Amino acid sequence: MYLINGIEYRLKQKYTLKDWGKILEIINSANAKDEQSIIINLLAEDKVTDLLNIILDTSQNKINELYEDDFEEINRIIKDFFSRKTSLIKNTISSSNI
């Protein structure tokens, strides 16, 4: 559970191929090597709200504005998203090697 602007959000359980295309496009536009640099570049390019609206379940409340005090939570959301996906990929690869 994540709190942005007083509203609770969760990571989506599933992502469509269209979602993944948008995620990859946004991340690629950040042109960075680590999560912290990606976040900074996304904030500078004003694309972090786009990314959050894709990776979080925002069906009830879209994220329109982000504030300075949201930075740590945004950082945590993005790190959790990538670590969850990395873990899933590793588990899938190790299962297929059995």
Protein backbone atom coordinates (compact mmCIF):
# COMPACT_ATOMS: atom_id res chain seq x y z
CA MET A 1 0.00 0.00 0.00
CA TYR A 2 1.30 3.42 -0.97
CA LEU A 3 0.05 6.86 0.01
CA ILE A 4 0.22 9.75 -2.47
CA ASN A 5 -1.60 13.02 -1.79
CA GLY A 6 -3.56 11.30 0.98
CA ILE A 7 -4.89 8.58 -1.36
CA GLU A 8 -3.93 4.91 -1.03
CA TYR A 9 -2.74 3.00 -4.07
CA ARG A 10 -1.49 -0.53 -4.79
CA LEU A 11 0.63 -1.91 -7.57
CA LYS A 12 -1.48 -3.57 -10.27
CA GLN A 13 -1.56 -7.35 -10.21
CA LYS A 14 -1.29 -7.66 -14.01
CA TYR A 15 -0.03 -5.49 -16.85
CA THR A 16 -1.16 -5.64 -20.46
CA LEU A 17 1.30 -5.69 -23.33
CA LYS A 18 0.16 -2.15 -24.07
CA ASP A 19 1.04 -1.19 -20.46
CA TRP A 20 4.50 -2.75 -20.88
CA GLY A 21 5.05 -0.86 -24.11
CA LYS A 22 4.23 2.41 -22.37
CA ILE A 23 6.37 1.52 -19.33
CA LEU A 24 9.38 0.69 -21.52
CA GLU A 25 8.91 3.84 -23.57
CA ILE A 26 8.81 6.02 -20.46
CA ILE A 27 11.80 4.31 -18.84
CA ASN A 28 13.81 4.42 -22.05
CA SER A 29 13.15 8.16 -22.30
CA ALA A 30 14.75 8.58 -18.84
CA ASN A 31 18.07 7.32 -20.25
CA ALA A 32 19.57 6.36 -16.86
CA LYS A 33 21.42 3.46 -15.27
CA ASP A 34 19.79 3.08 -11.85
CA GLU A 35 16.38 3.58 -10.21
CA GLN A 36 17.34 6.83 -8.48
CA SER A 37 18.58 8.39 -11.74
CA ILE A 38 15.48 7.15 -13.58
CA ILE A 39 13.23 8.81 -11.00
CA ILE A 40 15.13 12.10 -11.17
CA ASN A 41 15.00 12.13 -14.98
CA LEU A 42 11.31 11.22 -15.01
CA LEU A 43 10.57 14.04 -12.58
CA ALA A 44 12.58 16.47 -14.68
CA GLU A 45 10.70 15.42 -17.83
CA ASP A 46 7.34 15.37 -16.00
CA LYS A 47 6.72 11.72 -16.93
CA VAL A 48 6.63 10.21 -13.46
CA THR A 49 2.85 10.70 -13.15
CA ASP A 50 2.41 8.82 -16.45
CA LEU A 51 4.48 5.93 -15.11
CA LEU A 52 2.65 5.86 -11.77
CA ASN A 53 -0.74 5.88 -13.50
CA ILE A 54 0.35 2.76 -15.42
CA ILE A 55 2.00 0.72 -12.65
CA LEU A 56 -0.46 1.59 -9.85
CA ASP A 57 -4.14 0.73 -9.74
CA THR A 58 -5.46 4.24 -10.32
CA SER A 59 -8.88 3.22 -11.64
CA GLN A 60 -10.61 5.19 -8.86
CA ASN A 61 -8.22 8.16 -8.61
CA LYS A 62 -5.77 9.14 -11.34
CA ILE A 63 -2.61 10.86 -10.15
CA ASN A 64 -2.44 14.37 -11.55
CA GLU A 65 -0.14 16.26 -9.22
CA LEU A 66 2.89 15.21 -7.22
CA TYR A 67 4.47 17.18 -4.44
CA GLU A 68 7.89 17.35 -2.85
CA ASP A 69 6.77 15.29 0.16
CA ASP A 70 5.73 12.45 -2.20
CA PHE A 71 9.29 11.88 -3.45
CA GLU A 72 10.24 9.13 -0.97
CA GLU A 73 6.99 7.26 -1.59
CA ILE A 74 7.41 7.56 -5.37
CA ASN A 75 10.94 6.22 -5.05
CA ARG A 76 9.64 3.27 -2.99
CA ILE A 77 6.85 2.53 -5.50
CA ILE A 78 9.22 2.43 -8.46
CA LYS A 79 11.82 0.33 -6.60
CA ASP A 80 9.11 -2.11 -5.43
CA PHE A 81 7.74 -2.38 -8.97
CA PHE A 82 11.13 -3.21 -10.45
CA SER A 83 12.15 -5.59 -7.66
CA ARG A 84 8.84 -7.45 -7.95
CA LYS A 85 9.24 -7.83 -11.70
CA THR A 86 12.91 -8.85 -11.38
CA SER A 87 11.98 -11.49 -8.80
CA LEU A 88 9.21 -12.83 -11.04
CA ILE A 89 11.60 -13.10 -14.00
CA LYS A 90 14.25 -14.90 -11.89
CA ASN A 91 11.67 -17.36 -10.53
CA THR A 92 10.33 -18.05 -14.02
CA ILE A 93 13.83 -18.67 -15.41
CA SER A 94 14.83 -20.97 -12.54
CA SER A 95 11.54 -22.92 -12.85
CA SER A 96 12.10 -23.51 -16.55
CA ASN A 97 15.60 -24.90 -15.86
CA ILE A 98 14.25 -27.76 -13.72
